[in-house]
Amino acid sequence: MYEKFSHFLNGKKHICIIQAENPDGDSLGSAIALDYILTNTENTLYCPIDIPQYLHYFDDWSRVSIDFDYKADGYIIVDTAASILLSKLLEDSAIRNCLYSKPVFVFDHHESEDDLDFSHEAIIESRPACADLIYHVAKANNLTISAEAASVIYSAISSDTLGLVSASVTAETMRTMAELIDCGANPAKLEEHRRDFMKKSPRILDYKADLIKRIEYSLDGQLATVHIPFEDIQTYSQEYNPGVLILEEMRMVEGVEIAVVIKTYPDGKVTGKIRASAPIAEQVAGYFGGGGHPYAAGFRTYDTDYAEVLSDLVKIVPDLLANVTEDSL
């Protein structure tokens, strides 16, 4: 299966690597890693929004442009095979024309359904991170993994596994990390670099305190939610992602089984980022048309608001938690 990527690369001289409109450490790291690995092509990196400042610890993040590359003779989409996460691209007729008329390859590590309606080849495999998948595909196709590529893949996997402690991490993941170290990744230096960029300003710490006060608890404390309106997104997201700022701490509150950060936008768009202690995150996201993993997932929906999403969560979470309890008996 992995050889299909080598076939896709045949004859390509100019490739554009695309992230969805919700970039995170894994999507960014995957894009940069491919740029390092694909040394026989001219590569451009595209994302429909500016890379948030909290991800600037990735070297070469500035290579990512918000200007789409129409001249590429092939496109690679990383970290999603869901059309809803590519809505900004697909709403643009010129970009749609490129994706519908030129070769496209998709890498995704989520178990969500591939619903892209343009012709494409894909490698979709459940792994802890998309960068993990890209490493194994590159290795199988005898593509060189430089120290730079190994470092960014290591950082991307670490980002999507919460520092190698998420439920998706396996013994194979740890073996992969060891191989990346053999290729030149230096975990101590990478973590020191990340921590320097992840430091919070007093303003962000004050904002975090405000977010903590705004957490709502439902279902006898099993569900924790917080609403982040567009005004907050405009004010803080370039400096620090509000979801990253608080989500894990919400999940760690005593009695909380599922934590959801809900962002609302003026056009009626609502996004949710989910972390769960019980393996229901993917099912919750799926209810809203999203997807992900059992313990970490996300969704995007339209023509709704925070109150409606919270009401739906209160309706669906009890049954999902009950099913988990019954399955464990």
Short mmCIF file of C-alpha atoms in Angstrom, two decimals:
data_model
loop_
_atom_site.label_atom_id
_atom_site.label_comp_id
_atom_site.label_asym_id
_atom_site.label_seq_id
_atom_site.Cartn_x
_atom_site.Cartn_y
_atom_site.Cartn_z
CA MET A 1 0.00 0.00 0.00
CA TYR A 2 2.79 2.42 0.86
CA GLU A 3 4.28 2.15 -2.63
CA LYS A 4 1.36 4.16 -4.05
CA PHE A 5 3.04 7.28 -2.67
CA SER A 6 6.14 6.58 -4.73
CA HIS A 7 3.91 6.20 -7.79
CA PHE A 8 2.27 9.53 -7.01
CA LEU A 9 5.67 11.25 -6.89
CA ASN A 10 6.72 9.93 -10.30
CA GLY A 11 7.14 12.78 -12.75
CA LYS A 12 6.24 15.48 -10.23
CA LYS A 13 8.45 18.57 -10.16
CA HIS A 14 6.37 20.98 -8.09
CA ILE A 15 4.26 19.90 -5.09
CA CYS A 16 2.05 21.96 -2.78
CA ILE A 17 1.54 20.51 0.71
CA ILE A 18 -1.81 21.49 2.24
CA GLN A 19 -2.98 21.71 5.84
CA ALA A 20 -6.61 22.12 6.87
CA GLU A 21 -7.90 25.33 8.42
CA ASN A 22 -7.25 24.11 11.96
CA PRO A 23 -3.46 23.68 12.00
CA ASP A 24 -1.92 21.93 14.98
CA GLY A 25 1.50 20.56 15.83
CA ASP A 26 0.92 17.36 13.92
CA SER A 27 -0.38 18.94 10.70
CA LEU A 28 2.37 21.55 10.72
CA GLY A 29 5.07 19.02 11.54
CA SER A 30 3.78 16.67 8.84
CA ALA A 31 3.87 19.40 6.22
CA ILE A 32 7.38 20.54 7.13
CA ALA A 33 8.63 16.95 7.32
CA LEU A 34 7.40 16.26 3.79
CA ASP A 35 9.15 19.42 2.62
CA TYR A 36 12.41 18.09 4.10
CA ILE A 37 11.90 14.55 2.77
CA LEU A 38 10.87 15.42 -0.80
CA THR A 39 14.23 16.70 -1.98
CA ASN A 40 13.64 15.98 -5.66
CA THR A 41 10.71 18.38 -6.01
CA GLU A 42 10.10 22.06 -5.52
CA ASN A 43 7.72 22.27 -2.57
CA THR A 44 5.40 24.95 -1.25
CA LEU A 45 3.45 24.76 2.02
CA TYR A 46 -0.08 26.11 2.29
CA CYS A 47 -2.57 26.69 5.09
CA PRO A 48 -5.72 28.82 4.75
CA ILE A 49 -5.01 30.61 8.03
CA ASP A 50 -1.85 32.03 9.55
CA ILE A 51 0.11 29.56 11.67
CA PRO A 52 -0.67 30.44 15.31
CA GLN A 53 2.19 31.83 17.34
CA TYR A 54 2.13 28.93 19.82
CA LEU A 55 3.33 26.65 16.97
CA HIS A 56 6.30 28.79 16.05
CA TYR A 57 8.63 26.45 17.92
CA PHE A 58 8.64 24.35 14.74
CA ASP A 59 11.61 25.40 12.64
CA ASP A 60 10.53 26.64 9.21
CA TRP A 61 6.93 27.31 10.27
CA SER A 62 7.31 30.54 8.28
CA ARG A 63 7.58 28.48 5.07
CA VAL A 64 3.81 28.00 5.31
CA SER A 65 1.91 30.54 3.21
CA ILE A 66 -1.75 31.61 3.14
CA ASP A 67 -1.39 32.11 -0.62
CA PHE A 68 -2.43 29.02 -2.56
CA ASP A 69 0.04 27.64 -5.11
CA TYR A 70 -1.89 27.21 -8.36
CA LYS A 71 1.23 26.21 -10.34
CA ALA A 72 1.93 22.93 -8.56
CA ASP A 73 1.59 19.75 -10.61
CA GLY A 74 0.53 17.74 -7.54
CA TYR A 75 -1.02 18.38 -4.13
CA ILE A 76 -0.56 16.55 -0.82
CA ILE A 77 -3.13 17.02 1.96
CA VAL A 78 -1.96 16.11 5.46
CA ASP A 79 -3.80 15.16 8.63
CA THR A 80 -7.35 15.06 7.26
CA ALA A 81 -9.56 13.34 4.73
CA ALA A 82 -12.68 15.21 5.84
CA SER A 83 -14.24 17.77 3.51
CA ILE A 84 -15.61 19.83 6.38
CA LEU A 85 -12.06 20.57 7.54
CA LEU A 86 -11.18 21.78 4.04
CA SER A 87 -14.26 23.96 3.60
CA LYS A 88 -12.28 27.18 3.07
CA LEU A 89 -10.41 25.59 0.19
CA LEU A 90 -13.44 23.98 -1.39
CA GLU A 91 -15.45 27.21 -1.24
CA ASP A 92 -12.84 28.87 -3.48
CA SER A 93 -13.64 27.98 -7.11
CA ALA A 94 -10.05 28.45 -8.30
CA ILE A 95 -8.66 26.16 -5.60
CA ARG A 96 -11.42 23.62 -6.23
CA ASN A 97 -10.46 23.58 -9.88
CA CYS A 98 -6.87 22.68 -8.99
CA LEU A 99 -7.90 19.90 -6.63
CA TYR A 100 -10.40 18.51 -9.11
CA SER A 101 -8.10 18.65 -12.10
CA LYS A 102 -4.65 17.76 -10.74
CA PRO A 103 -3.26 14.75 -8.85
CA VAL A 104 -3.94 14.81 -5.09
CA PHE A 105 -2.55 12.56 -2.37
CA VAL A 106 -3.93 12.40 1.19
CA PHE A 107 -2.23 11.33 4.41
CA ASP A 108 -4.46 10.88 7.45
CA HIS A 109 -4.18 8.99 10.71
CA HIS A 110 -7.79 9.44 11.84
CA GLU A 111 -10.38 6.70 11.55
CA SER A 112 -13.02 9.09 10.22
CA GLU A 113 -14.51 8.40 6.81
CA ASP A 114 -12.78 9.78 3.72
CA ASP A 115 -15.53 11.93 2.17
CA LEU A 116 -13.48 14.01 -0.27
CA ASP A 117 -15.40 14.11 -3.54
CA PHE A 118 -12.50 14.92 -5.85
CA SER A 119 -10.25 12.24 -7.31
CA HIS A 120 -7.34 11.42 -5.01
CA GLU A 121 -5.12 8.66 -3.71
CA ALA A 122 -4.78 8.20 0.01
CA ILE A 123 -2.99 6.37 2.78
CA ILE A 124 -5.25 6.44 5.82
CA GLU A 125 -4.08 4.39 8.76
CA SER A 126 -4.85 4.62 12.46
CA ARG A 127 -1.68 5.87 14.12
CA PRO A 128 -0.88 8.24 16.99
CA ALA A 129 -0.01 11.05 14.55
CA CYS A 130 0.00 11.82 10.86
CA ALA A 131 3.74 12.48 11.08
CA ASP A 132 4.17 8.92 12.38
CA LEU A 133 2.42 7.63 9.26
CA ILE A 134 4.51 9.85 6.97
CA TYR A 135 7.71 8.54 8.58
CA HIS A 136 6.78 4.92 7.90
CA VAL A 137 5.64 5.64 4.35
CA ALA A 138 8.87 7.52 3.62
CA LYS A 139 10.93 4.73 5.14
CA ALA A 140 9.11 2.07 3.10
CA ASN A 141 9.78 4.04 -0.08
CA ASN A 142 13.50 4.44 0.74
CA LEU A 143 13.22 8.22 1.07
CA THR A 144 15.99 9.78 3.13
CA ILE A 145 15.05 10.89 6.66
CA SER A 146 17.50 13.67 7.48
CA ALA A 147 18.17 14.89 11.01
CA GLU A 148 15.93 17.89 10.25
CA ALA A 149 13.08 15.66 9.11
CA ALA A 150 13.52 13.31 12.06
CA SER A 151 13.43 16.24 14.49
CA VAL A 152 10.21 17.72 13.13
CA ILE A 153 8.53 14.29 12.98
CA TYR A 154 9.55 13.66 16.59
CA SER A 155 8.06 17.01 17.64
CA ALA A 156 4.86 16.40 15.68
CA ILE A 157 4.29 12.97 17.23
CA SER A 158 5.03 14.37 20.68
CA SER A 159 2.52 17.16 20.07
CA ASP A 160 -0.33 14.88 19.01
CA THR A 161 0.27 12.39 21.83
CA LEU A 162 0.53 14.98 24.63
CA GLY A 163 4.19 14.14 25.10
CA LEU A 164 3.84 10.39 24.41
CA VAL A 165 1.27 9.79 27.15
CA SER A 166 -1.99 9.56 25.18
CA ALA A 167 -3.88 6.27 24.87
CA SER A 168 -2.88 6.01 21.20
CA VAL A 169 0.79 5.49 22.06
CA THR A 170 2.00 1.91 21.61
CA ALA A 171 5.27 0.04 21.85
CA GLU A 172 5.66 0.61 18.11
CA THR A 173 5.36 4.36 18.70
CA MET A 174 8.24 4.23 21.14
CA ARG A 175 10.31 2.21 18.68
CA THR A 176 9.59 4.85 16.05
CA MET A 177 10.76 7.58 18.40
CA ALA A 178 13.96 5.63 19.02
CA GLU A 179 14.52 5.35 15.27
CA LEU A 180 14.02 9.11 14.92
CA ILE A 181 16.67 9.66 17.59
CA ASP A 182 18.98 7.40 15.61
CA CYS A 183 18.28 9.63 12.60
CA GLY A 184 19.38 12.73 14.52
CA ALA A 185 16.44 13.98 16.60
CA ASN A 186 17.56 15.29 20.00
CA PRO A 187 14.62 15.09 22.45
CA ALA A 188 16.23 17.30 25.11
CA LYS A 189 17.00 20.12 22.69
CA LEU A 190 13.60 19.86 21.02
CA GLU A 191 11.80 20.08 24.36
CA GLU A 192 13.92 23.00 25.51
CA HIS A 193 13.12 24.80 22.26
CA ARG A 194 9.41 24.07 22.61
CA ARG A 195 9.27 25.28 26.21
CA ASP A 196 10.92 28.57 25.27
CA PHE A 197 8.13 29.24 22.77
CA MET A 198 5.34 27.92 25.03
CA LYS A 199 6.02 30.40 27.81
CA LYS A 200 2.96 32.45 28.66
CA SER A 201 2.81 36.20 29.04
CA PRO A 202 1.14 37.63 32.18
CA ARG A 203 -1.78 38.62 29.93
CA ILE A 204 -2.30 35.03 28.78
CA LEU A 205 -2.06 33.74 32.35
CA ASP A 206 -4.76 36.23 33.36
CA TYR A 207 -6.89 35.03 30.46
CA LYS A 208 -6.41 31.41 31.53
CA ALA A 209 -7.66 32.34 35.00
CA ASP A 210 -10.74 33.89 33.38
CA LEU A 211 -11.35 30.75 31.29
CA ILE A 212 -11.17 28.57 34.37
CA LYS A 213 -13.90 30.67 35.99
CA ARG A 214 -16.05 30.22 32.86
CA ILE A 215 -15.99 26.40 32.84
CA GLU A 216 -19.47 24.88 33.05
CA TYR A 217 -20.08 21.47 34.58
CA SER A 218 -23.03 19.28 33.53
CA LEU A 219 -24.24 15.72 34.11
CA ASP A 220 -23.20 15.72 37.77
CA GLY A 221 -19.75 16.98 36.84
CA GLN A 222 -18.99 14.38 34.17
CA LEU A 223 -19.09 16.91 31.33
CA ALA A 224 -16.97 20.09 31.41
CA THR A 225 -17.39 22.75 28.73
CA VAL A 226 -16.11 26.23 28.13
CA HIS A 227 -17.28 28.74 25.54
CA ILE A 228 -14.72 30.76 23.61
CA PRO A 229 -16.49 33.49 21.59
CA PHE A 230 -15.04 35.05 18.45
CA GLU A 231 -13.91 38.11 20.40
CA ASP A 232 -11.56 35.90 22.43
CA ILE A 233 -10.31 34.18 19.29
CA GLN A 234 -9.45 37.54 17.73
CA THR A 235 -7.76 38.81 20.88
CA TYR A 236 -5.75 35.80 22.02
CA SER A 237 -5.43 33.00 19.45
CA GLN A 238 -2.37 34.34 17.64
CA GLU A 239 -0.51 34.46 20.94
CA TYR A 240 -1.84 31.23 22.44
CA ASN A 241 -4.56 28.79 21.41
CA PRO A 242 -7.30 28.99 24.07
CA GLY A 243 -8.12 25.31 23.64
CA VAL A 244 -4.53 24.25 24.21
CA LEU A 245 -4.41 26.62 27.18
CA ILE A 246 -7.11 24.90 29.20
CA LEU A 247 -8.44 21.67 27.69
CA GLU A 248 -6.20 19.11 29.39
CA GLU A 249 -6.68 20.78 32.76
CA MET A 250 -10.46 20.59 32.29
CA ARG A 251 -10.20 16.86 31.67
CA MET A 252 -8.13 16.41 34.82
CA VAL A 253 -10.83 17.84 37.10
CA GLU A 254 -12.10 15.21 39.52
CA GLY A 255 -15.22 13.51 38.16
CA VAL A 256 -14.91 14.87 34.61
CA GLU A 257 -15.17 12.17 31.94
CA ILE A 258 -15.23 14.46 28.90
CA ALA A 259 -14.06 18.04 28.36
CA VAL A 260 -15.03 20.17 25.37
CA VAL A 261 -13.74 23.59 24.32
CA ILE A 262 -16.36 25.20 22.08
CA LYS A 263 -15.51 28.15 19.82
CA THR A 264 -18.19 30.21 18.09
CA TYR A 265 -17.83 32.42 15.03
CA PRO A 266 -19.96 35.22 13.51
CA ASP A 267 -20.88 33.13 10.45
CA GLY A 268 -22.59 30.49 12.59
CA LYS A 269 -19.64 28.13 12.61
CA VAL A 270 -18.99 26.28 15.85
CA THR A 271 -15.92 24.14 16.51
CA GLY A 272 -15.33 21.73 19.33
CA LYS A 273 -12.11 20.24 20.66
CA ILE A 274 -12.62 17.18 22.83
CA ARG A 275 -10.56 15.31 25.38
CA ALA A 276 -12.03 12.36 27.25
CA SER A 277 -11.07 10.00 30.05
CA ALA A 278 -13.55 7.43 28.72
CA PRO A 279 -13.13 6.28 25.09
CA ILE A 280 -16.06 8.25 23.66
CA ALA A 281 -14.44 11.38 22.14
CA GLU A 282 -14.63 10.11 18.57
CA GLN A 283 -18.29 9.16 18.94
CA VAL A 284 -19.16 12.55 20.39
CA ALA A 285 -17.36 14.30 17.55
CA GLY A 286 -19.08 12.04 15.04
CA TYR A 287 -22.49 13.21 16.23
CA PHE A 288 -21.53 16.70 15.03
CA GLY A 289 -19.94 15.46 11.81
CA GLY A 290 -16.38 15.37 13.12
CA GLY A 291 -14.00 12.61 14.11
CA GLY A 292 -10.70 11.70 15.69
CA HIS A 293 -9.66 9.15 18.28
CA PRO A 294 -11.40 7.52 21.27
CA TYR A 295 -9.79 9.93 23.73
CA ALA A 296 -9.18 13.01 21.56
CA ALA A 297 -11.34 14.33 18.74
CA GLY A 298 -12.87 17.44 17.21
CA PHE A 299 -15.74 18.69 15.13
CA ARG A 300 -17.02 21.64 13.15
CA THR A 301 -20.67 22.45 12.57
CA TYR A 302 -22.67 25.36 11.20
CA ASP A 303 -25.87 27.31 11.85
CA THR A 304 -25.83 26.65 15.58
CA ASP A 305 -24.53 28.22 18.78
CA TYR A 306 -22.91 27.29 22.08
CA ALA A 307 -26.20 26.68 23.90
CA GLU A 308 -27.45 24.25 21.23
CA VAL A 309 -24.18 22.33 21.15
CA LEU A 310 -24.15 22.10 24.95
CA SER A 311 -27.76 20.87 24.91
CA ASP A 312 -26.82 18.16 22.40
CA LEU A 313 -23.81 17.13 24.47
CA VAL A 314 -25.99 16.76 27.56
CA LYS A 315 -28.32 14.50 25.55
CA ILE A 316 -25.76 12.18 23.95
CA VAL A 317 -22.96 11.84 26.52
CA PRO A 318 -24.90 9.85 29.19
CA ASP A 319 -25.73 7.00 26.80
CA LEU A 320 -22.18 6.87 25.48
CA LEU A 321 -20.79 6.73 29.01
CA ALA A 322 -23.33 4.06 29.96
CA ASN A 323 -22.28 1.94 26.97
CA VAL A 324 -18.66 2.18 28.06
CA THR A 325 -19.63 1.01 31.55
CA GLU A 326 -21.67 -1.90 30.18
CA ASP A 327 -18.86 -2.96 27.81
CA SER A 328 -16.42 -3.03 30.72
CA LEU A 329 -18.60 -5.40 32.78
#
